[in-house]
CSV table of C-alpha atoms and ligand atoms in Angstrom, one decimal:
chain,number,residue,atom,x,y,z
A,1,UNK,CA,121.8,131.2,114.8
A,2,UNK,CA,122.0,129.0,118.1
A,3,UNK,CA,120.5,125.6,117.6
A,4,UNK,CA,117.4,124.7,119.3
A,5,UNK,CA,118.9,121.8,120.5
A,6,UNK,CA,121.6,119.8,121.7
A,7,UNK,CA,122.9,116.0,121.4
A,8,UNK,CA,124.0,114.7,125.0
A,9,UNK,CA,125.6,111.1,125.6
A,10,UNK,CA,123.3,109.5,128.5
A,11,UNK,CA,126.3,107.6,129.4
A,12,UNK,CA,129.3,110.4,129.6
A,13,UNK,CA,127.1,113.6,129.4
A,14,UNK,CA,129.3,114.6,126.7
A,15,UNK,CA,127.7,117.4,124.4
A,16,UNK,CA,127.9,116.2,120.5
A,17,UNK,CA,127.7,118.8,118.1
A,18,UNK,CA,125.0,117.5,115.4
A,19,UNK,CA,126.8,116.5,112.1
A,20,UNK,CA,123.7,113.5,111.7
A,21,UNK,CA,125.4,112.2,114.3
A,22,UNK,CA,124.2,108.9,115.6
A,23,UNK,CA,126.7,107.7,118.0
A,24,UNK,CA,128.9,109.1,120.7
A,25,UNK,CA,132.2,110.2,119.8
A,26,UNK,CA,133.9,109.1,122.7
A,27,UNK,CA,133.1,105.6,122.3
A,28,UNK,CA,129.9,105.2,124.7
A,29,UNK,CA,127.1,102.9,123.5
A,30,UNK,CA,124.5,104.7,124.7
A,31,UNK,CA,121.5,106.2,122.4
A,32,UNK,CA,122.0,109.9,122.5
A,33,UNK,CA,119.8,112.3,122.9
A,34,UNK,CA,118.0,115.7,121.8
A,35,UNK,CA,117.8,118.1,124.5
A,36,UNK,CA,115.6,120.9,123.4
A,37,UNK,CA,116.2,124.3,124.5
A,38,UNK,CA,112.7,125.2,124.4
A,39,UNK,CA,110.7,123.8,127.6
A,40,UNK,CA,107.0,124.3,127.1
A,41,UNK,CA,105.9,122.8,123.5
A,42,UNK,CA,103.9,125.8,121.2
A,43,UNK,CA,102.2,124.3,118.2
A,44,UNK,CA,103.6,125.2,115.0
A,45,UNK,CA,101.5,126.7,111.8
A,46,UNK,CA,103.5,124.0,109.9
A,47,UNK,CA,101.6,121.0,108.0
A,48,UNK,CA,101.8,117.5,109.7
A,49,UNK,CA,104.7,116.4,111.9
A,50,UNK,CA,106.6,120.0,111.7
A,51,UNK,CA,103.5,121.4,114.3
A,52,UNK,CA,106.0,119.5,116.6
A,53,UNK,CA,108.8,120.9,115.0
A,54,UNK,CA,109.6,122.5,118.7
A,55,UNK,CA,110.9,119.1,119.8
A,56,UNK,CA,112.0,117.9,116.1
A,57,UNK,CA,115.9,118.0,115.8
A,58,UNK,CA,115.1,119.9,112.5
A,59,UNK,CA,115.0,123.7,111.1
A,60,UNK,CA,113.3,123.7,108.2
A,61,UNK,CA,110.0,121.1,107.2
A,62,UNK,CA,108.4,119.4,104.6
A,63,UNK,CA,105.2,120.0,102.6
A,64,UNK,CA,103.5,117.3,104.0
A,65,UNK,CA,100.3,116.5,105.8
A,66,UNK,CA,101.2,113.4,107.4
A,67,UNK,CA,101.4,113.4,111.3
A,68,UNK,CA,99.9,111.6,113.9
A,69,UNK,CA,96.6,112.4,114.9
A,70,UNK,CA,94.5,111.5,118.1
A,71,UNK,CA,91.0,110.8,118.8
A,72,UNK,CA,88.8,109.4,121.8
A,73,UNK,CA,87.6,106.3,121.1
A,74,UNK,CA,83.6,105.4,121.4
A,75,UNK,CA,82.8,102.2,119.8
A,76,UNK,CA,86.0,100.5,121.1
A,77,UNK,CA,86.0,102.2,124.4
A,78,UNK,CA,82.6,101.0,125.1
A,79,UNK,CA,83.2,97.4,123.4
A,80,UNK,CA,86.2,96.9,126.5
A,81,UNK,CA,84.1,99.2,128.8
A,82,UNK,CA,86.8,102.0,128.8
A,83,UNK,CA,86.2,105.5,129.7
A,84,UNK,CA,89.2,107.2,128.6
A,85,UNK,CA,90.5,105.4,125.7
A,86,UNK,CA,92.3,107.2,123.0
A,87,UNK,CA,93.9,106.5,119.9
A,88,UNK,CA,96.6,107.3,118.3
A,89,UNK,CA,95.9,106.2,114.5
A,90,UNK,CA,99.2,106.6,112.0
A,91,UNK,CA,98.0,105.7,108.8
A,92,UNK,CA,95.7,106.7,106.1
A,93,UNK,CA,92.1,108.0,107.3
A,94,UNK,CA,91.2,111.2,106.1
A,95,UNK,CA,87.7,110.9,107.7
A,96,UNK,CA,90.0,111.8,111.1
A,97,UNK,CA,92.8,113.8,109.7
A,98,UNK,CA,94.9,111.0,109.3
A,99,UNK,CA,97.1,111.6,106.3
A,100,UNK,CA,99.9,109.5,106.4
A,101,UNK,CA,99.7,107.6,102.9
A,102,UNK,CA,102.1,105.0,103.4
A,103,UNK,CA,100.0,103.9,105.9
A,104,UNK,CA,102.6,103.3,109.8
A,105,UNK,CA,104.3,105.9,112.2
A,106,UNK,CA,107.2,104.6,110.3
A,107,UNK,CA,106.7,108.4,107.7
A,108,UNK,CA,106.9,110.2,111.0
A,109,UNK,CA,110.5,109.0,111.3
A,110,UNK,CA,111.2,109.5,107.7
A,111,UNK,CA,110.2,112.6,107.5
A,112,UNK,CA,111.9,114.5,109.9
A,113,UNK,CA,115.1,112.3,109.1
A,114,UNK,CA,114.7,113.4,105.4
A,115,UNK,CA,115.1,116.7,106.8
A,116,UNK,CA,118.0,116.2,109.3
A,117,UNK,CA,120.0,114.5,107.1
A,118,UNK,CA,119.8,117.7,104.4
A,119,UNK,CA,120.6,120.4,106.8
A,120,UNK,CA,123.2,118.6,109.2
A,121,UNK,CA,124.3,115.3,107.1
A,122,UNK,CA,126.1,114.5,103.6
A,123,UNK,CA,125.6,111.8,101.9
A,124,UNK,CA,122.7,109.2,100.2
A,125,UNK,CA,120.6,107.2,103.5
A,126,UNK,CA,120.5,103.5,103.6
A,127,UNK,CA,117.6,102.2,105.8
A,128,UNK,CA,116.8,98.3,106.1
A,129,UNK,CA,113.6,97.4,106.8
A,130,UNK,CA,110.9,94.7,107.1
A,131,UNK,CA,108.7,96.8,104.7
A,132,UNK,CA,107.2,99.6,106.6
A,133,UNK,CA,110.4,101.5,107.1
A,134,UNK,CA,111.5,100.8,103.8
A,135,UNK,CA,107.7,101.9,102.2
A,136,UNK,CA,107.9,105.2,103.9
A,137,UNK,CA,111.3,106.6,103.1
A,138,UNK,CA,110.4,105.6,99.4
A,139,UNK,CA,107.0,108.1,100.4
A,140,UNK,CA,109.7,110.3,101.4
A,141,UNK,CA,111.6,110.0,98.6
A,142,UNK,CA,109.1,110.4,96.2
A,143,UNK,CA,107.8,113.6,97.5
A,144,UNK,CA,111.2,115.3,98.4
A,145,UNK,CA,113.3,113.8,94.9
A,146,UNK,CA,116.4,113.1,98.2
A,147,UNK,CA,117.5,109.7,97.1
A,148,UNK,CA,118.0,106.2,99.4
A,149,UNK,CA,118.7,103.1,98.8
A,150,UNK,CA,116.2,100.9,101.0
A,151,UNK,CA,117.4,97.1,101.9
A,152,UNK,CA,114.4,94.8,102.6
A,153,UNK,CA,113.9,90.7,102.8
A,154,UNK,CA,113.0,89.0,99.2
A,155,UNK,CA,109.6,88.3,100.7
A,156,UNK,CA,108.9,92.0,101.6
A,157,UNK,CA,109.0,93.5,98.2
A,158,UNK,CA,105.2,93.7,97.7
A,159,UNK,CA,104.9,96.0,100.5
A,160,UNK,CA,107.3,98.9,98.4
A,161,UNK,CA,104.8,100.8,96.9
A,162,UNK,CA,104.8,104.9,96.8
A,163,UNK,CA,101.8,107.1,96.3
A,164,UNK,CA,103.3,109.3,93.8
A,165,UNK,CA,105.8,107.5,91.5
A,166,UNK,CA,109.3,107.7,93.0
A,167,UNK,CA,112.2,108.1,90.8
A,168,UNK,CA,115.0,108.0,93.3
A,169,UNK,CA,115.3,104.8,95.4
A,170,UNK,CA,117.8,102.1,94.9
A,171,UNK,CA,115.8,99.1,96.3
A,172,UNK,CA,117.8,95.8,97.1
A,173,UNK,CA,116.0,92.3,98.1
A,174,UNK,CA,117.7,90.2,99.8
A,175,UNK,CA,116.9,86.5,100.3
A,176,UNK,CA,116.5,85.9,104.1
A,177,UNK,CA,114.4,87.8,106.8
A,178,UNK,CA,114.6,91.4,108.6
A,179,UNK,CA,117.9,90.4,110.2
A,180,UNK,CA,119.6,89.5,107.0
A,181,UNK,CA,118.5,92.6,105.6
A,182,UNK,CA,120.3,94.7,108.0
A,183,UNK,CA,123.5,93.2,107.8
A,184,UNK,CA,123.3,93.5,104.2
A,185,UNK,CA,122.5,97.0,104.5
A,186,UNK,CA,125.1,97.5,107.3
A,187,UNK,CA,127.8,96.1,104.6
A,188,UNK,CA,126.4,98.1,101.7
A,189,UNK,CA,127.0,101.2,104.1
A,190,UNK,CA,131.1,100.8,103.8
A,191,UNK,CA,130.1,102.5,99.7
A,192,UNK,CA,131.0,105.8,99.6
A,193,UNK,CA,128.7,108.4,100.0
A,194,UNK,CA,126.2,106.2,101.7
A,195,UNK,CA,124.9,106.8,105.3
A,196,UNK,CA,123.5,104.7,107.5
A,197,UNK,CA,120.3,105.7,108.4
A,198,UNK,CA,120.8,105.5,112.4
A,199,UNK,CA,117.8,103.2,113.3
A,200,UNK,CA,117.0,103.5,117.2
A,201,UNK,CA,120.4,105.8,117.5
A,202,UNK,CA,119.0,108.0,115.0
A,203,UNK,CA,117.0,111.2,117.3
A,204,UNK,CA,115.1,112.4,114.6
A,205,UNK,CA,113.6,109.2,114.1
A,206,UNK,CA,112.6,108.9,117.9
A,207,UNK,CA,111.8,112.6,118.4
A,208,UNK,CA,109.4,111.7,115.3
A,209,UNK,CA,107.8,108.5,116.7
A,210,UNK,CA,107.8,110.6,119.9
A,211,UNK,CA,105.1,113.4,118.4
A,212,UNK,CA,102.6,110.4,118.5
A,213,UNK,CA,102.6,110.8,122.5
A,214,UNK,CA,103.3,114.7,121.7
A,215,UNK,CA,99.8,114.6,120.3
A,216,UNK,CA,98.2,112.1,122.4
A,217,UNK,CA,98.8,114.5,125.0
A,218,UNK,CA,97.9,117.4,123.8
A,219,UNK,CA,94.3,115.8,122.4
A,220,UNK,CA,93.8,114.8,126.1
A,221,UNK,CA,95.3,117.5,127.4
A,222,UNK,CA,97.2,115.6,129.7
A,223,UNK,CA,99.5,112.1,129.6
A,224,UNK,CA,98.6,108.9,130.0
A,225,UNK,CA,98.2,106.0,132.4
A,226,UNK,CA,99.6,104.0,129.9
A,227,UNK,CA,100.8,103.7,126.8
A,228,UNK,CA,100.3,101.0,124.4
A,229,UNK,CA,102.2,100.0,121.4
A,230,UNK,CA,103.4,96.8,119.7
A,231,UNK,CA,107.2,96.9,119.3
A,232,UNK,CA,109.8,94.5,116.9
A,233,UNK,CA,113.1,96.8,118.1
A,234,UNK,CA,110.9,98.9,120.7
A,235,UNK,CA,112.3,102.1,119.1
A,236,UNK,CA,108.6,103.6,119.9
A,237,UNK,CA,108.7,102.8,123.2
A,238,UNK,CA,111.9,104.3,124.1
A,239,UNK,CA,110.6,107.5,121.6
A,240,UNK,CA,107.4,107.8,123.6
A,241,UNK,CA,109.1,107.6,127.1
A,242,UNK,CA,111.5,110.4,125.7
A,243,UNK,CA,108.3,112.4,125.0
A,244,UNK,CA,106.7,112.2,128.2
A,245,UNK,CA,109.8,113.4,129.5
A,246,UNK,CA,109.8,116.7,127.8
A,247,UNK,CA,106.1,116.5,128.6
A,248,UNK,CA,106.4,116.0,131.9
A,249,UNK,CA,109.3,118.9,132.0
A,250,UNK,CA,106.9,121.3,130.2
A,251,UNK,CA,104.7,121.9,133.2
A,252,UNK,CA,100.8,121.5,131.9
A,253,UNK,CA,100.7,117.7,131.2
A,254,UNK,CA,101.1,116.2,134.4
A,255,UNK,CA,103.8,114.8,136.6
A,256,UNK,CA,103.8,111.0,136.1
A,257,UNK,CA,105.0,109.3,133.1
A,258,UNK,CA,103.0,107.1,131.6
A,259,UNK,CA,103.3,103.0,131.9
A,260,UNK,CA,104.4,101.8,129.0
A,261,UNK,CA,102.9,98.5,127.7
A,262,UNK,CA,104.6,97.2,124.7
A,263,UNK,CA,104.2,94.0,123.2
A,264,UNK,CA,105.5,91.4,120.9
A,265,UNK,CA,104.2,88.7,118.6
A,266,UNK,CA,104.5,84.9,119.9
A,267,UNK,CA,106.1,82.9,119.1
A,268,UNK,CA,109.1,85.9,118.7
A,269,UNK,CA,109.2,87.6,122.0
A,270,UNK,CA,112.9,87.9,123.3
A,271,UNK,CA,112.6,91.0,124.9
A,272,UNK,CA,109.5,90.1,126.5
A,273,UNK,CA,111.2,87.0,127.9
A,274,UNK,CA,114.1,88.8,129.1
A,275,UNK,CA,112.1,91.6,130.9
A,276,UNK,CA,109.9,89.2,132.4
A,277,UNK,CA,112.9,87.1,133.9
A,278,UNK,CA,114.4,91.2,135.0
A,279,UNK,CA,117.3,91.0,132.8
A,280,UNK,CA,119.2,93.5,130.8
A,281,UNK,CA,120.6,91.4,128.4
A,282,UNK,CA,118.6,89.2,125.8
A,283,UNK,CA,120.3,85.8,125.6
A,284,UNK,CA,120.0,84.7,122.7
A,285,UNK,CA,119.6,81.0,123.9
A,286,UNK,CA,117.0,81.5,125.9
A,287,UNK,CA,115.0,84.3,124.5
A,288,UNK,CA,115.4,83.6,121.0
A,289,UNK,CA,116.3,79.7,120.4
A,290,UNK,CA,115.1,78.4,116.8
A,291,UNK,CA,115.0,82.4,115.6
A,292,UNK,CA,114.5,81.9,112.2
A,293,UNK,CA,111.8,79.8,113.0
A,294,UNK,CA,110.0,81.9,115.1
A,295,UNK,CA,110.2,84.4,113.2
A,296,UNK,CA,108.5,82.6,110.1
A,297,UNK,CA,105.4,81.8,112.5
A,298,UNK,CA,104.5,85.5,113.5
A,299,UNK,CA,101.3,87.4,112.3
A,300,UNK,CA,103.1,90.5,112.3
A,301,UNK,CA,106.7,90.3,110.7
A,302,UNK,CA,107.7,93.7,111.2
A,303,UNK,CA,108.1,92.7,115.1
A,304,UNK,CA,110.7,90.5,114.6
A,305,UNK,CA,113.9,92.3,115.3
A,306,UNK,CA,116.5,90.1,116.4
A,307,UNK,CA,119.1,92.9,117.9
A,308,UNK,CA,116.6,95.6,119.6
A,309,UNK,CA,118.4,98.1,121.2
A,310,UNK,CA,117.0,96.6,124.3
A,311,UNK,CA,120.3,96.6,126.9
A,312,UNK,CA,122.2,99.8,125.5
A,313,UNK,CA,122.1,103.2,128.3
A,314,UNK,CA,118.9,104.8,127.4
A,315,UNK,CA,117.2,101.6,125.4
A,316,UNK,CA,113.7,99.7,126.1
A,317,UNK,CA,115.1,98.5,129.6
A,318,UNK,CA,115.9,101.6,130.8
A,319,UNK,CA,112.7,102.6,129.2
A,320,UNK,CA,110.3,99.9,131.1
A,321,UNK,CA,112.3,100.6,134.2
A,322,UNK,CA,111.5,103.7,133.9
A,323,UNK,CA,107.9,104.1,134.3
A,324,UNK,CA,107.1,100.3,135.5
A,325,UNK,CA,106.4,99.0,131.9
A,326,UNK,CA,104.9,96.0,131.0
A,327,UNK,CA,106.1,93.5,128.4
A,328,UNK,CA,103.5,91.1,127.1
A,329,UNK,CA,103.3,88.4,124.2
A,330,UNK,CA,100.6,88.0,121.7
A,331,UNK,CA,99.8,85.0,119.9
A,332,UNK,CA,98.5,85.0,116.1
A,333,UNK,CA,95.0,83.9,117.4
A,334,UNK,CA,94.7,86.8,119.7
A,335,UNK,CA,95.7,89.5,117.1
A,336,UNK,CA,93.4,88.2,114.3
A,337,UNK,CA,90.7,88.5,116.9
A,338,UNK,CA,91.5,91.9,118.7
A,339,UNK,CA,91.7,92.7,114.4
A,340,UNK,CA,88.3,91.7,114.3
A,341,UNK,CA,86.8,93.7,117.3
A,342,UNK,CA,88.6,96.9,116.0
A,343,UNK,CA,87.6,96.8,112.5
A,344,UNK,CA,84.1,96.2,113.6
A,345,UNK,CA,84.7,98.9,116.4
A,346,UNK,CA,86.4,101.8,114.5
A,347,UNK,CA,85.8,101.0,110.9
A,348,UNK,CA,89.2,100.7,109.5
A,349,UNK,CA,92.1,98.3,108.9
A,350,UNK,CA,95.1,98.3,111.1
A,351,UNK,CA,98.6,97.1,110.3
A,352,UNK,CA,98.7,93.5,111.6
A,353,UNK,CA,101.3,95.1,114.3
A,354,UNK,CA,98.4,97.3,115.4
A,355,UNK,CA,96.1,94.3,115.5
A,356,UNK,CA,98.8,92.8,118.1
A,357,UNK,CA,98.6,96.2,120.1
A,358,UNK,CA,95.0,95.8,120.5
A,359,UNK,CA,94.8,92.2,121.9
A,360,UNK,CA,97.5,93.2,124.3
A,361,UNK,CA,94.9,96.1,125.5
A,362,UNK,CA,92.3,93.8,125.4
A,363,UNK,CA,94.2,91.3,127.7
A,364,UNK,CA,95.3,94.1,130.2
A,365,UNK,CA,91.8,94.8,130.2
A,366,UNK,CA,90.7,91.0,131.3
A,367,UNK,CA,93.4,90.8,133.6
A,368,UNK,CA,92.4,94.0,135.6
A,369,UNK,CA,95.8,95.5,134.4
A,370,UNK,CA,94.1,98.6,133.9
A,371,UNK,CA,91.2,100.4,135.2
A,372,UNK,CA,88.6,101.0,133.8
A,373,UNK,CA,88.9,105.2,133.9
A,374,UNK,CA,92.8,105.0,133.5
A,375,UNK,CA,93.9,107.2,130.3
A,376,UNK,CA,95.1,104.8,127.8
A,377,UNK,CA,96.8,106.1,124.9
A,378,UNK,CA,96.8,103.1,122.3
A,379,UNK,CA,98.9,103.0,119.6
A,380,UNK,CA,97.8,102.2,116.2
A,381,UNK,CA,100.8,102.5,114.7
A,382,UNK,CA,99.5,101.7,110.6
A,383,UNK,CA,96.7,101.3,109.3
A,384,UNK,CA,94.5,102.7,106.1
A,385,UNK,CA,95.5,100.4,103.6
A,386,UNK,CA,91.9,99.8,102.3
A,387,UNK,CA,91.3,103.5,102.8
A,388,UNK,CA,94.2,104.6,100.8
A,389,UNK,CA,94.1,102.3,98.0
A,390,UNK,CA,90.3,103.8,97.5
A,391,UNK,CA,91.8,107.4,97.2
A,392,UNK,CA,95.4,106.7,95.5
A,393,UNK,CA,97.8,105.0,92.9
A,394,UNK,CA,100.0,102.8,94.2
A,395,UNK,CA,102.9,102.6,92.1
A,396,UNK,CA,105.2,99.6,93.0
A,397,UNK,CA,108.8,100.2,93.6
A,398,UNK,CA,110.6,97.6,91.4
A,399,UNK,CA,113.9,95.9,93.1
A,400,UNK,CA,117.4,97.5,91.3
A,401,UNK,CA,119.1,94.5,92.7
A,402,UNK,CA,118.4,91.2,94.7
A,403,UNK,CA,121.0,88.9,96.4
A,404,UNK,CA,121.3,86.4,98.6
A,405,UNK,CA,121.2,86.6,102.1
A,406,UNK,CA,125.0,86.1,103.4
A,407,UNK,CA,126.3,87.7,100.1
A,408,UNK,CA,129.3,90.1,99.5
A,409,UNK,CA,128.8,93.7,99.2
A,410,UNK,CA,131.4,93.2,96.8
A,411,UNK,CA,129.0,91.2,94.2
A,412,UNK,CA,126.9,94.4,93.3
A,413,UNK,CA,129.5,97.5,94.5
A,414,UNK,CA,130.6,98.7,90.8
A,415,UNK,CA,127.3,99.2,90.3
A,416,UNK,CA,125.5,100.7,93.1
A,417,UNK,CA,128.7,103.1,93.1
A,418,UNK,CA,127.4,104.0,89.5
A,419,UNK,CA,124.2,104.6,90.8
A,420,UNK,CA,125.5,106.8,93.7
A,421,UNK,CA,127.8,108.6,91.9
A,422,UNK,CA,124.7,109.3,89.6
A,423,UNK,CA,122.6,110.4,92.6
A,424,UNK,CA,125.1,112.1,94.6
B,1,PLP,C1,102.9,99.3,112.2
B,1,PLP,C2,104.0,99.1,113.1
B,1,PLP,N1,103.9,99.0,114.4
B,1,PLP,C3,104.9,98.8,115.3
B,1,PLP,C4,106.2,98.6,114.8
B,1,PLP,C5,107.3,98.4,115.8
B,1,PLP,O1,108.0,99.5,115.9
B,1,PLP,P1,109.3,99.7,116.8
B,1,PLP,O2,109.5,98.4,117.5
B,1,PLP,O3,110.4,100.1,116.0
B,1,PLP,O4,108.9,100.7,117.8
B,1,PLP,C6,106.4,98.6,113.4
B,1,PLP,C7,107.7,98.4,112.9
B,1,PLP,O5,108.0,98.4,111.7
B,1,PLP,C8,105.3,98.9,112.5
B,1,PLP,O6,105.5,99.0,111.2
């Protein structure tokens, strides 16, 4: 059977047969990507996500109804005196459809990454994450029995929680923030039989953020003026620009790719400090002096990525330069009142990171950034956590292990070999 896709360094043009890879083979930095052979997207009869599974780098799919789902916005629109406003809510809402129970776009990366890694990969995946990541490959998990071992900071571990109890995740804390955890996880990574993830290099996690502008689109039936989205390693950003390219290629959504406006959380904004200045690189100096401190003051912690793949061929620069993004800060104020206005607005809870999506809107608004009949397509990337807890368990997922941040792999290897050779 000939594959409906192929990989393709942006930086060589070199064509990678798919073995989960995540990198080029040659040596290039740059983010690879799927290049579907299929042109014009047909919706799928499949359940959730897989209705995109045209432009998923998968075959088969998963029993699942999560996906994103778009609607046009009333209360909100009118509240910022928007004509076109949609959203695009990934969380838990089955009032609109929206069935994603651990509650961020982070499932719609697990899920077709589950899937990747079965039919082109070998091996048990290791994600690090600032909770929502983590949360939804343990959804994952508990609904296909694949194991992972998930790699999260110390003060995270509240937010590990599964819907259905799952049996098969090896969860390690580790005493530091976000950053700490993925060097840990990195280092963890040199154990047999366990596979890094891929992050931002990973396609079908973008091609799965990606089916949020996939649907936004198609709900609209056209793209955007803009796209809005709060971003900690601006993976979505990058996904969504991706999209709009295949969009744009298929013929019946339009010819212009949408704006992207993507945001961070003051007083952690290095990308938005390096864009703003028109660099490539983040200097760490500059952008991101007193990190850890920063990084402690945020309203929304899963923003805080210290090494975005910002710079690399094909990343969020390439990305804003792409369809003359924005980058704007947010401060905690701001989100906790744009969370206000929303919740009043649309009547449910979004992720904190959403919260800081909505005051950027709100600001572009003010500012005159946008018009006022402009198609906005506004990322609520999680949400439903009232909602959910109403309708479902939540069973917590206990830590297996917890270290300090800094530690040796070496510390816990005999046994999380035990546990992989039991898994394997
Ligand atoms: C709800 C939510 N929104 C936005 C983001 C940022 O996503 P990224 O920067 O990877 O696109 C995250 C990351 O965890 C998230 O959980």
């Amino acid at each position: 059977m000939t594959e409906k896709y192929t990989l393709k360094c942006p930086d060589c043009s070199e064509e990678i047969p798919d073995r989960y890879t995540n990198v080029c083979p040659t040596g290039c930095t740059g983010l690879i990507r799927a290049y579907y052979w299929k042109k014009q997207l047909d919706i799928q009869p499949l359940p959730g996500i897989f209705r995109f599974s045209d432009w998923l780098p998968v075959e088969g799919h998963l029993p699942s109804d999560a996906g994103p789902i778009t609607y046009k916005s009333e209360a909100l629109a009118q509240e910022l005196g928007l004509s076109n406003l949609y959203i695009g809510f990934s969380g838990y809402w089955p009032e609109r459809g929206a069935a994603i129970e651990s509650c961020s776009f982070k499932e719609l990366e697990a899920l077709p990454t589950t899937v990747r890694m079965k039919e082109k990969g070998h091996g048990i995946l290791q994600i690090s994450s600032a909770g929502n990541t983590g949360r939804a490959f343990c959804q994952v998990s508990a609904l296909t029995g694949a194991p992972v071992v998930v790699v999260v900071p110390e003060s995270s571990k509240e937010r590990l929680w599964t819907t259905t109890p799952a049996e098969n995740v090896c969860l390690i804390t580790v005493e530091g923030d976000y950053t700490d955890s993925i060097e840990f996880g990195n280092a963890i990574c040199s154990i047999p039989g366990i596979v890094a993830e891929g992050g931002a290099r990973n396609v079908a996690r973008r091609d799965g953020m990606g089916t949020v502008m996939l649907d936004g689109a198609v709900t609209a039936g056209r793209l955007p003026d803009y796209y809005f989205q709060a971003v900690g390693s601006g993976t979505g950003g990058i996904a969504a620009w991706e999209a709009s390219m295949r969009l744009v290629g298929d013929g019946r959504f339009g010819t212009i790719l949408p704006h992207l406006y993507l945001t961070q959380n003051e007083p952690f904004v290095p990308m938005m400090k390096a864009w703003q200045e028109g660099r490539r690189e983040i200097l760490p100096e500059t952008d991101m002096a007193d990190a850890r401190r920063a990084i402690s003051q945020v309203y929304a912690d899963v923003l805080t990525n210290r090494h975005p793949p910002y710079s690399v061929k094909g990343g969020v620069y390439d990305a804003l330069s792409a369809t003359g993004g924005t980058m704007d800060g947010i401060t905690n104020v701001q989100a906790k009142e744009a969370e206000k206005i929303f919740i009043d607005a649309e009547e449910i809870d979004p992720d904190p990171a959403a919260s800081v999506c909505v005051a950027s809107l709100i600001k572009a608004v003010e500012t005159g950034t946008v018009g006022k009949d402009d198609y906005i397509l506004l990322n609520i990337a999680g949400g439903g956590y009232k909602r959910v807890a109403e309708d479902k368990n939540r069973f917590p997922v206990e830590p297996m292990f917890s270290v300090k941040g800094g530690s040796p792999v070496e510390e816990i290897r005999s046994e999380i070999d035990t546990w992989v050779n039991g898994h394997a």
